[in-house]
Structure formats: C-alpha cells, structure tokens
Amino acid sequence: MLSLAAWLVFALPPQVERAERDDQCIKCHEDQGAEVKGTMHQNAGVGCVSCHGTDEIEKGKHRRTATFRPARVPQIANLCGSCHRAVLEAFEPSPHFAAAKADPSDPKQRSTCSACHEYHTTSGAFAPTILERCLNCHEKASHEYVEGVAAFAALDGHAEALDRFEDHLHELSRAPGIRISDLEGMIEEGRTARRRLRISQHGLDWKRLMADAAASADRAAAAYNSLAERERRFGHRYFGLGVFLGLLGVGAALIARRARLLRKESAA
Amino acid sequence: MSRLEERIGLRSLIGAIRERLSRPLPPNSGGAVLGSMAVFFILIQVFSGALLAIYYVPSWSEAHASVVLIAKDVTFGWLIRSVHVWSAHLLVATVLLHLVRVFARGSYGKPREVTWLTGAALLGLLMGSAFTGQMLPMDDEAVKGAEVGAAYAREAGLANLVQGGPHVGPPMLTRMFAAHVILVPIGIALLVAAHLSLVARHRLHGAENPQGSSPEFLRRLTFALLGSAALLAVLAIVRPAGLGPSPGGSGAPVKPMWMFLPVYQAAKWVSGPATLLLLMGPPAFLVAVPFLPRRLAVAAGTLILAAALVFGIWGAAS
C-alpha cells in the first residue's frame, strides 16, 4: 500500500504545466483573449507570450517564474518600446514618462503607454479618446489640457492641408498645361512629416509639436496655392485666344476692304 | 535684288503662282478652297510635329513620360500638341470633304484621273499618319488602339510588318514612330507635289467656262485660311489635347479614331476573309472610280458614303 503511494508520488508527472503558447493562456483568460482577437498585434504574430513571457502553471495557478512578465507600470513603456523604439525615444523626455517612473505602483497606469492606448485591444489612440482621458487627471482649464487640444487641432490641420494638396495634385495629374513635376516631391515630404509628427507627439511637447505641424502645413498650403495659381494662369489662354482671333478679324476686314476697292476699280 | 532674282528667279515664281491663282474661276467653285485648306493643315502638321519631336522619346517605357513632359512642363508644349492633334482631325475631315466634293462634281474624269489617284493615295497616307500617330502618346488608349489596329493587320497577314514581333510591344512603337515622322511624311510630300502640279497642269474642273472676277479665288482662299486658323485656335485652346492614364490602367474598352469608326463597326459583323474585303474595299473603290462608268460610280459611291455615315454614327453611339 505504502509502496503504491510512493510510486504514485514519484511516477505520476507533477501537476505543473509550462504555459508558452497563446492558446494555453486563453483557456483561462477568456476575456483578454477576446480583447486581443483580430488586433493588428495579433495579426502580426504578437500575442500574450510576446509581452507576458512564459510561466509554469501549477494546479491552475501561475508560479510566477523569472520568465513571466505581468507587464505593470513602468516596465510597460520599455516593453512596448522594445518594438516601438522611436516612440519610446520620443516618450522618454516627457513628463508622463517621468511620472510613471516615479510612481511604479500607480494602479491605473495613467501616465504611460496604456494611458492612451488600450493595452489589450491595442487600438490606435485618437484625439477625442485621448482628450477625454486627459481629464481623468487634468483640469479642463489646465494649460496641459488646453495646449493638448490646440496641438491636436494643429495635427488635424496639418493632415487636412496635406490631403487637400495631395487630392488636388492627383486631380491635375492629367491636366495639360499645368506643371506639377516640381511639386510631386511634396507628397513624400508631407507623408514623412506626418509620420514624424505621429511619433514626436509622444513627447507631449505641445508647443514644439504645434510649431512643427504648422510649418509643414504651411508648406503644403503654399504648394496647394501654387497649384491653384498655375490653374489660374492657364485660364489666361482665353485672353491669348481673344487677341489671336481679334488679329485674324482685323486681317479679314482689311482683305475684304481691299477686295471691295478692287471690285469698284474694275467696275469703273 | 535683281542679281539675286537673276539667280533664283523668286519673283517670277511668285508672279507665276499669282497668275495661276488669279485666273477667273469656274462656276460654283466656292468649295475649291478645300484642297488649299488641306495643304494649310499639312504645313501646320509639319511645323507642330517637328516641335513635338524635340521632346518626344520613342521608347516603350519613356514615351508616355515624355508626352506628359510636353503637355505639362514644356512652355506652350500643350498648345503645340493640341494644335497637332486638332489639326490632324481637321486635315482628314477637310480631305474627306474635298473628296466628296470632287466625286460629286465628277471632276476626276479625263484628263484628271491621275490627279484623283494621287488624291486617293494621299487620303490613305493621311489616315495612315493618323493611325501611326495615335499610338505615340503611349497612354492606355494608345496601346489599346494599337492592339485593335494590329488585330486588323493580322487579318490582312501584315502582323509582322506592323508589330515587328509576335505581339504589340516595343518594336511596334519604333515602327509607328518611324512611319509617322519619316516614311509617311515623305510619301505625303511627294504626293502633294504631284497632286498640285497636276492640278496646275489641268486647271480646275470647268475652267473652260470661267465666271467671276479674277481676285475672287484669292479672296476666298484667304478667308478660308483665316477661318481655318481661327477654328484650329479655338479648338486647341478651349479643348487642349488631354493625357490618358499610363498603359494597363483602366479596363475601359477603346474605340478607334472617328475616321476608322465605319470599318470598326462593320468589322463587328464579319470575320476572316470578309474583314480583308471590308478593309480593302473602300480603297479599291477609290482607285477604280475614274475608270468606272459615271452612273455606276455615283451609285456605288453614294451607297458607300451612306454606309460609312450610318456605320460611323452607329459605331460612335454604340
């Protein structure tokens, strides 16, 4: 009897399972599994294990081994930043990053990546959602909030100016008489600026962000205006046509007069 | 001046031309300016075409970009190109009207049979010029048009000659270019010279019974040319020649130029050797006209003209 018990203890495998695949996690963490489902991260092959690491599960409980990462503040910024390097670099000098570092116990993770980005659904953060979340900590009248609103407006204005220019350039791509070849490079320049602003906004340096967005928007607007000016100038061709037709008319009148005189002469 | 005149005889040449142009006109000869208008448009084509050739690149991959450059970047390139395109349409239209008028008046009869034949050959070359020129912009429409043309050439067993290979590709473009800017223009120049000298030799039909005062023709000609220039300017400036998408872009079906529409529409109903008959029938008729009895020629000509109008309008509408 005793030997049988001893055999059971040593021969049966221990009740420990190595959890190293997403489908194992989702068996228990159903809600989180649903949140992650179909996200850009999941589609790109970034799942539970990519952020949370692997662990050993004993009788349905995490053993919290060294390879396990619960992904709490402030490591989350470093974790996201291991892929989104440029974003992390932009974020590091911001007061939010400093605050998150200073208070690692902040349970709501209010000042790090997850303050604006849902960490499981990993949706892109959009201005209205972000601004709503600012108000969780900042007053509506605070300069942080007011400047943030203005900065997002400047970013929107920049995107609008670029789109307007790009659309118009595309419309004119087959219009004869209107030169666009020198402005086509502006499209790539604008897109690069938009990418750069999208990253640098994580520094939360609203004044610089506004100035950068406004400068790039001004360039796009100037390019748009120069397209419009070229269109207007191409319209002047009707003036040239009028002059040409006028000259032809004068010529015709002179010839008709001379013909009349000749006819009169021959009649006389 | 007189020393120069002694050597080149320019003044006497101008005098001779003036003398010819000032001859009293046959009755009802208002339409006699059509031929001169055609020569005017040919000259416009030569000059505008020479200017376009400065920037055009006859390469399969670069042609379209060079045409875009002409139409957008080159100063007044759009105008030169529009004039070239519109003048081509007006030229063929003028020549067709000229043909119908000469046919209706029976002016091709003895001794002007050869004048008629050179004219018919000129019409063929001008339409060939339109076809070969149509491919050069190398936009989507041009390439599809070239494919349609190449399909007709296959029916006629001329696929290799036209395409320069098993299918529409780079060799066809250089062939079209060479034909458009060198071969066909040389033919046109020679035939225009022959046609004009024959007209000068035999004078206008009905010149034996002149009517009207002598400066009449010059006056009409001047007005006709001023009118042609005005029409060309209005068309080219109000409706500049556009740019199509790059080849392989839109899937839209393509129609040939209006002058080919009758054959295009009629060819939908026939295949094989009948297509060849359809393609070669009208030219064969034009060659035969001076040698047919007048009544037969008028009957057949009216029938062909009516069919061409019906099929042309049908083709344009379908």
XYZ file of C-alpha atoms in Angstrom:
586
model
C 0.000 0.000 0.000
C 2.766 2.381 1.042
C 4.878 1.429 -1.925
C 1.938 2.113 -4.217
C 1.580 5.593 -2.714
C 5.297 6.227 -3.167
C 5.083 5.050 -6.752
C 2.176 7.426 -7.413
C 4.086 10.383 -5.967
C 7.243 9.787 -7.967
C 5.978 8.201 -11.151
C 2.999 10.403 -11.969
C 4.001 13.712 -13.531
C 3.779 16.726 -11.243
C 0.688 18.948 -11.662
C 2.789 21.669 -13.359
C 2.203 22.775 -16.928
C 4.512 25.001 -18.945
C 2.439 27.800 -20.461
C 4.264 29.082 -23.536
C 1.566 29.412 -26.201
C -1.263 31.912 -26.509
C -3.924 29.232 -26.812
C -2.909 27.932 -23.376
C -3.335 31.402 -21.830
C -6.711 31.969 -23.445
C -8.094 28.776 -21.890
C -8.322 30.636 -18.573
C -8.017 34.309 -19.616
C -11.028 34.230 -21.953
C -11.849 37.949 -21.693
C -8.320 39.018 -22.532
C -8.288 36.529 -25.380
C -11.391 38.142 -26.793
C -9.830 41.619 -26.452
C -6.719 40.625 -28.321
C -8.547 38.764 -31.068
C -8.128 40.296 -34.523
C -5.912 43.190 -33.380
C -3.042 44.415 -35.519
C -0.690 42.965 -32.931
C -2.217 39.519 -33.113
C -2.270 39.629 -36.905
C 1.415 40.481 -36.821
C 2.093 37.449 -34.597
C 2.479 39.476 -31.402
C 0.394 37.719 -28.731
C 0.159 37.024 -24.982
C 3.583 35.427 -24.744
C 5.302 38.239 -26.640
C 4.564 40.677 -23.810
C 3.879 38.474 -20.798
C 6.533 35.861 -21.366
C 6.115 32.242 -20.344
C 5.340 30.741 -16.977
C 4.670 27.480 -15.204
C 1.111 26.760 -14.091
C 0.614 24.636 -11.024
C -2.894 23.467 -10.226
C -4.340 26.261 -12.319
C -2.173 28.989 -10.715
C 0.778 30.960 -12.077
C 4.066 30.074 -10.394
C 5.475 33.500 -11.450
C 8.815 32.205 -12.667
C 11.588 34.504 -13.863
C 10.332 34.361 -17.460
C 6.900 35.669 -16.513
C 6.093 39.396 -17.011
C 2.813 40.717 -15.665
C 3.568 43.928 -17.600
C 2.877 46.535 -14.957
C 3.959 50.132 -14.734
C 6.584 51.348 -15.512
C 8.023 48.414 -17.443
C 5.200 48.625 -19.932
C 6.811 51.571 -21.683
C 10.039 49.638 -22.032
C 8.097 46.607 -23.170
C 6.205 48.484 -25.890
C 9.387 50.348 -26.691
C 11.274 47.151 -27.391
C 9.445 47.179 -30.722
C 8.255 50.817 -30.936
C 11.720 52.158 -30.360
C 11.263 55.586 -31.934
C 8.063 56.146 -29.977
C 9.767 55.246 -26.719
C 12.622 57.599 -27.512
C 10.118 60.387 -28.091
C 8.203 59.470 -24.939
C 11.183 59.297 -22.586
C 11.737 63.077 -22.185
C 8.023 63.648 -21.497
C 6.706 64.481 -18.002
C 4.377 61.451 -18.256
C 7.289 59.053 -18.559
C 8.965 60.666 -15.536
C 5.737 60.403 -13.527
C 5.268 56.737 -14.402
C 8.830 56.029 -13.359
C 8.436 57.917 -10.092
C 5.294 56.026 -9.068
C 5.535 52.434 -10.257
C 2.599 51.419 -8.111
C 0.104 53.587 -9.933
C -2.593 51.015 -10.472
C -4.312 52.784 -13.312
C -1.117 53.216 -15.303
C -2.366 56.673 -16.027
C 0.803 58.193 -17.314
C 2.354 55.554 -19.519
C 1.511 53.997 -22.923
C -1.654 52.435 -21.623
C -2.943 55.829 -20.534
C -3.949 56.480 -24.120
C -3.664 53.098 -25.825
C -5.853 50.215 -24.653
C -3.207 47.656 -23.880
C -5.068 44.551 -24.964
C -7.269 45.817 -27.763
C -4.231 47.958 -28.728
C -6.405 50.327 -30.699
C -4.700 53.341 -32.203
C -5.295 56.280 -29.888
C -7.411 59.017 -31.433
C -7.605 62.599 -30.310
C -11.176 62.565 -28.872
C -10.476 59.481 -26.740
C -7.142 60.788 -25.598
C -8.517 64.205 -24.661
C -11.262 62.529 -22.656
C -8.656 60.586 -20.738
C -6.577 63.678 -20.024
C -9.500 64.940 -17.988
C -9.166 61.957 -15.649
C -6.219 63.762 -14.092
C -6.015 67.256 -15.626
C -8.449 70.104 -15.174
C -10.228 71.303 -18.280
C -8.741 74.763 -17.760
C -5.220 73.472 -17.127
C -2.549 74.554 -19.569
C -1.696 70.885 -20.244
C -5.215 70.228 -21.465
C -5.688 73.490 -23.350
C -2.343 73.123 -25.128
C -3.066 69.493 -25.871
C -6.361 70.411 -27.525
C -4.592 73.064 -29.602
C -1.829 70.645 -30.569
C -4.273 68.022 -31.760
C -6.090 70.698 -33.737
C -2.755 71.645 -35.321
C -2.110 67.992 -36.213
C -5.573 67.748 -37.777
C -4.933 70.960 -39.690
C -1.671 69.528 -40.962
C -3.315 66.308 -42.151
C -6.070 68.324 -43.820
C -3.632 70.605 -45.639
C -1.688 67.577 -46.886
C -4.814 65.755 -48.055
C -6.110 68.838 -49.827
C -2.813 69.307 -51.652
C -2.480 65.608 -52.475
C -6.047 65.368 -53.830
C -5.617 68.449 -55.966
C -2.282 67.291 -57.324
C -3.900 63.992 -58.227
C -6.775 65.776 -59.969
C -4.290 67.783 -62.021
C -2.058 64.824 -62.852
C -3.557 64.549 -66.336
C -4.428 68.185 -66.954
C -2.462 69.589 -69.876
C -0.679 72.903 -69.480
C -0.275 72.699 -65.695
C 3.173 71.785 -64.431
C 3.238 69.551 -61.360
C 6.543 67.705 -61.669
C 8.339 70.107 -59.302
C 5.648 69.680 -56.607
C 5.263 65.899 -56.735
C 8.108 65.507 -54.209
C 5.994 67.454 -51.700
C 3.737 64.411 -51.291
C 6.524 62.232 -49.945
C 7.841 65.115 -47.876
C 4.398 65.647 -46.329
C 3.936 61.953 -45.601
C 7.323 61.815 -43.925
C 6.422 64.862 -41.844
C 3.150 63.216 -40.850
C 4.958 60.044 -39.769
C 7.471 62.083 -37.816
C 4.768 64.113 -36.044
C 2.880 60.943 -35.202
C 5.974 59.759 -33.355
C 7.093 63.051 -31.825
C 3.646 63.766 -30.359
C 4.517 61.122 -27.740
C 6.973 63.632 -26.281
C 3.904 65.685 -25.228
C 5.883 68.831 -26.038
C 2.826 70.556 -27.395
C 4.450 73.848 -28.328
C 7.102 72.223 -30.467
C 4.549 69.850 -31.952
C 2.294 72.751 -32.909
C 5.166 74.671 -34.452
C 6.323 71.613 -36.473
C 2.788 70.798 -37.641
C 2.113 74.399 -38.585
C 5.382 74.682 -40.536
C 4.685 71.537 -42.539
C 1.038 72.549 -43.060
C 2.206 75.932 -44.339
C 4.452 74.237 -46.869
C 1.577 72.057 -48.062
C -0.718 75.064 -48.259
C 1.884 77.017 -50.215
C 2.208 74.114 -52.654
C -1.586 73.976 -52.955
C -1.727 77.700 -53.612
C 0.925 77.462 -56.271
C -1.136 74.739 -57.999
C -4.175 76.997 -57.860
C -2.110 79.867 -59.218
C -0.929 77.727 -62.128
C -4.507 76.764 -62.903
C -5.499 80.415 -62.852
C -2.626 81.308 -65.158
C -3.594 78.525 -67.556
C -7.003 80.221 -67.741
C -5.248 83.245 -69.315
C -5.027 81.269 -72.553
C -8.518 82.520 -73.369
C -7.105 86.024 -73.355
C -4.476 84.893 -75.878
C -7.172 83.279 -77.967
C -9.136 86.533 -77.946
C -6.101 88.502 -79.127
C -5.376 85.965 -81.868
C -8.972 85.936 -83.106
C -9.007 89.723 -82.996
C -5.898 89.864 -85.192
C -7.465 87.406 -87.641
C -10.630 89.526 -87.694
C -8.669 92.694 -88.415
C -6.836 90.867 -91.208
C -10.100 89.635 -92.676
C -11.609 93.127 -92.524
C -8.582 94.636 -94.317
C -8.749 91.999 -97.043
C -12.483 92.481 -97.502
C -11.958 96.241 -97.843
C -9.214 95.807 -100.411
C -11.352 93.338 -102.365
C -14.215 95.829 -102.405
C -11.904 98.587 -103.693
C -10.557 96.303 -106.423
C -14.076 95.369 -107.471
C -15.067 99.058 -107.608
C -11.971 99.838 -109.700
C -12.670 97.089 -112.175
C -16.317 98.169 -112.395
C -15.227 101.730 -113.100
C 17.980 92.329 -105.580
C 17.974 91.960 -109.324
C 21.223 89.980 -109.144
C 19.624 87.615 -106.680
C 16.500 87.494 -108.800
C 18.605 86.632 -111.822
C 19.976 83.643 -109.967
C 16.994 82.241 -108.100
C 14.006 83.604 -110.036
C 11.905 84.012 -106.912
C 9.949 86.990 -108.214
C 8.983 85.289 -111.425
C 7.960 82.191 -109.448
C 5.711 84.284 -107.197
C 4.380 86.029 -110.303
C 3.546 82.680 -111.885
C 1.765 81.482 -108.752
C -0.179 84.740 -108.527
C -1.090 84.499 -112.155
C -2.403 80.960 -111.649
C -4.324 81.836 -108.508
C -5.828 84.900 -110.213
C -7.359 83.012 -113.106
C -11.110 83.506 -113.412
C -12.990 80.761 -111.584
C -15.354 78.141 -112.924
C -18.972 78.495 -111.779
C -19.952 77.267 -108.281
C -16.381 76.892 -107.181
C -16.730 78.093 -103.597
C -15.590 74.694 -102.353
C -12.383 74.823 -104.362
C -10.625 76.182 -101.262
C -10.877 72.789 -99.514
C -7.726 71.487 -101.186
C -5.780 74.598 -100.186
C -7.093 74.286 -96.650
C -5.778 70.714 -96.565
C -2.336 71.964 -97.637
C -2.513 74.593 -94.869
C -3.239 71.898 -92.272
C -0.440 69.707 -93.643
C 2.010 72.597 -93.176
C 0.718 73.093 -89.624
C 1.305 69.365 -89.013
C 4.871 69.568 -90.301
C 5.814 72.507 -88.077
C 3.992 71.418 -84.917
C 5.221 67.834 -85.410
C 8.825 68.994 -85.769
C 8.500 70.891 -82.474
C 6.994 67.868 -80.723
C 9.856 65.689 -81.996
C 12.289 67.829 -79.983
C 10.989 66.394 -76.703
C 9.319 63.132 -77.718
C 11.177 59.921 -76.798
C 10.143 56.940 -78.963
C 10.768 54.341 -76.287
C 8.225 51.887 -74.927
C 8.973 52.801 -71.319
C 9.714 56.512 -71.672
C 7.315 57.686 -74.377
C 4.396 58.377 -72.064
C 6.544 60.350 -69.620
C 7.953 62.421 -72.478
C 4.436 63.246 -73.702
C 3.440 64.230 -70.151
C 6.527 66.446 -70.079
C 5.477 68.096 -73.350
C 1.915 68.607 -72.177
C 2.720 69.873 -68.678
C 6.275 71.138 -68.321
C 7.404 72.443 -71.706
C 6.428 76.092 -72.251
C 3.458 76.097 -74.639
C 4.054 72.379 -75.191
C 0.372 71.766 -74.506
C -0.529 74.264 -77.227
C 1.796 72.752 -79.833
C 0.491 69.281 -79.020
C -3.153 70.386 -79.076
C -2.643 72.145 -82.403
C -1.024 68.985 -83.806
C -3.887 66.758 -82.602
C -6.727 69.053 -83.679
C -5.095 69.938 -86.980
C -4.844 66.196 -87.713
C -8.598 65.790 -87.229
C -9.367 68.905 -89.280
C -6.967 67.775 -92.011
C -8.618 64.397 -92.504
C -12.085 65.988 -92.303
C -11.115 68.602 -94.909
C -9.663 65.979 -97.223
C -12.802 63.841 -96.912
C -14.995 66.849 -97.774
C -12.651 67.643 -100.679
C -13.001 64.035 -101.876
C -16.790 64.061 -101.647
C -16.979 67.368 -103.495
C -14.663 66.264 -106.301
C -16.568 62.995 -106.555
C -19.972 64.668 -106.634
C -18.890 67.087 -109.371
C -17.260 64.303 -111.376
C -14.096 66.404 -111.565
C -11.953 63.267 -111.690
C -12.849 62.494 -115.320
C -10.464 62.714 -118.232
C -7.796 64.148 -118.097
C -7.702 64.289 -114.292
C -7.681 60.553 -113.477
C -4.133 60.623 -112.139
C -4.889 63.693 -110.037
C -7.710 61.665 -108.459
C -5.452 58.673 -107.886
C -2.766 60.761 -106.193
C -5.523 62.300 -104.055
C -6.875 58.885 -103.084
C -3.351 57.760 -102.169
C -2.933 60.954 -100.134
C -6.099 60.168 -98.195
C -4.719 56.706 -97.447
C -1.396 58.132 -96.283
C -3.088 60.779 -94.130
C -5.214 58.154 -92.411
C -2.060 56.074 -92.003
C -0.446 59.114 -90.438
C -3.381 59.437 -88.037
C -3.166 55.753 -87.114
C 0.594 55.723 -86.590
C 0.433 58.993 -84.637
C -2.328 57.700 -82.416
C -0.006 55.165 -80.755
C 2.817 57.599 -79.980
C 1.444 59.112 -76.709
C 1.644 55.549 -75.273
C -1.184 56.061 -72.816
C -3.701 53.329 -72.101
C -5.897 54.339 -75.017
C -2.975 54.472 -77.441
C -1.790 50.963 -76.570
C -5.301 49.514 -76.802
C -5.830 51.320 -80.109
C -2.564 49.852 -81.343
C -3.810 46.404 -80.358
C -7.024 46.913 -82.336
C -5.019 48.111 -85.337
C -2.625 45.186 -85.004
C -5.591 42.791 -84.970
C -6.730 44.169 -88.350
C -3.158 43.892 -89.628
C -3.156 40.205 -88.589
C -6.314 39.635 -90.642
C -4.512 41.126 -93.599
C -1.432 38.971 -92.936
C 0.663 42.025 -92.102
C 1.096 41.316 -88.398
C 4.885 41.054 -88.578
C 5.238 44.174 -90.679
C 3.153 46.268 -88.289
C 4.138 44.754 -84.945
C 7.741 43.869 -85.661
C 7.229 40.841 -83.427
C 4.690 38.295 -82.261
C 2.635 40.833 -80.291
C 2.215 44.547 -79.627
C 5.439 45.660 -77.954
C 8.439 47.976 -78.156
C 9.297 47.186 -81.816
C 5.813 48.294 -82.882
C 6.251 51.699 -81.244
C 9.517 52.406 -83.067
C 7.906 51.257 -86.318
C 4.951 53.554 -85.780
C 7.327 56.385 -84.901
C 9.493 55.894 -87.994
C 6.395 55.640 -90.178
C 4.769 58.682 -88.583
C 7.698 61.084 -88.712
C 9.733 59.892 -91.715
C 8.178 57.399 -94.122
C 4.603 58.655 -94.328
C 5.558 62.372 -94.419
C 7.961 61.710 -97.317
C 5.155 59.954 -99.170
C 2.759 62.794 -98.386
C 5.259 65.422 -99.563
C 5.856 63.623 -102.865
C 2.151 63.028 -103.475
C 1.185 66.612 -102.567
C 3.789 67.853 -105.053
C 2.430 65.511 -107.727
C -1.193 66.372 -106.904
C -0.582 70.133 -107.008
C 1.433 70.078 -110.210
C -1.298 68.010 -111.848
C -3.924 70.497 -110.649
C -1.778 73.291 -112.057
C -1.425 71.423 -115.337
C -5.087 70.616 -115.871
C -6.534 73.648 -114.043
C -9.782 73.419 -112.122
C -12.641 71.358 -113.447
C -14.861 73.611 -115.574
C -12.160 76.259 -116.028
C -13.026 76.326 -119.721
C -16.146 78.353 -118.911
C -14.842 80.884 -116.416
C -17.107 83.066 -114.364
C -16.485 85.628 -111.687
C -13.742 88.163 -111.243
C -10.111 87.225 -111.036
C -9.247 88.159 -107.409
C -12.220 86.117 -106.275
C -10.320 82.891 -105.544
C -7.508 84.601 -103.645
C -10.054 86.427 -101.502
C -11.974 83.249 -100.738
C -8.766 81.349 -100.063
C -7.574 84.000 -97.616
C -10.876 83.937 -95.765
C -10.874 80.145 -95.704
C -7.343 80.053 -94.283
C -8.114 82.741 -91.693
C -11.217 80.751 -90.756
C -9.217 77.518 -90.528
C -6.636 79.189 -88.288
C -9.400 80.600 -86.086
C -11.180 77.235 -85.807
C -7.900 75.472 -85.026
C -7.009 78.045 -82.362
C -10.428 77.816 -80.718
C -10.348 74.008 -80.608
C -6.754 73.762 -79.411
C -7.161 76.399 -76.697
C -10.665 75.596 -75.470
C -10.218 71.821 -75.624
C -6.469 71.121 -75.227
C -5.395 67.577 -76.030
C -5.624 65.558 -72.809
C -3.421 62.897 -71.267
C -4.667 59.356 -70.749
C -3.670 57.083 -67.900
C -0.494 55.020 -68.243
C -0.891 51.769 -70.165
C -2.543 48.909 -68.314
C -4.503 51.365 -66.181
C -8.245 51.430 -66.696
C -10.102 48.491 -68.139
C -12.282 50.739 -70.274
C -12.758 49.446 -73.819
C -11.298 51.609 -76.533
C -12.730 52.917 -79.780
C -10.648 53.889 -82.774
C -10.495 57.467 -84.066
C -13.671 58.709 -85.738
C -12.278 58.233 -89.245
C -11.927 54.488 -88.626
C -15.302 54.069 -86.923
C -17.249 52.846 -90.001
C -14.805 49.989 -90.603
C -14.592 49.273 -86.867
C -18.376 48.992 -86.563
C -18.813 46.977 -89.768
C -15.985 44.618 -88.791
C -18.023 43.513 -85.773
C -20.272 41.564 -88.142
C -17.714 39.878 -90.324
C -14.654 37.718 -89.818
C -11.856 36.096 -91.805
C -11.521 36.982 -95.478
C -14.591 39.222 -95.323
C -12.659 41.553 -92.990
C -9.979 41.839 -95.624
C -12.643 42.720 -98.178
C -14.028 45.311 -95.768
C -10.584 46.827 -95.219
C -9.531 46.793 -98.859
C -12.947 47.500 -100.404
C -13.128 51.296 -99.985
C -9.543 51.924 -101.172
C -10.120 49.604 -104.145
C -13.270 51.517 -105.000
C -11.432 54.858 -104.832
C -8.787 53.544 -107.232
C -11.453 52.212 -109.608
C -13.625 55.349 -109.621
C -12.090 57.165 -112.632
C -12.385 54.017 -114.726
C -15.987 53.129 -113.880
C -18.952 54.370 -115.875
C -20.113 57.589 -114.176
C -23.536 56.206 -113.255
C -22.121 53.076 -111.643
C -19.524 55.128 -109.782
C -22.196 57.526 -108.476
C -24.460 54.671 -107.374
C -21.670 52.731 -105.649
C -20.119 55.880 -104.191
C -23.431 57.058 -102.735
C -24.003 53.619 -101.251
C -20.527 53.500 -99.678
C -20.828 57.046 -98.352
C -24.251 56.323 -96.838
C -22.997 53.065 -95.314
C -19.937 54.842 -93.925
C -22.105 57.543 -92.347
C -24.538 55.008 -90.857
C -21.816 52.688 -89.534
C -19.738 55.645 -88.369
C -22.576 57.166 -86.326
C -23.578 53.710 -85.098
C -20.000 52.990 -84.079
C -19.737 56.325 -82.290
C -23.009 55.758 -80.440
C -22.505 52.100 -79.512
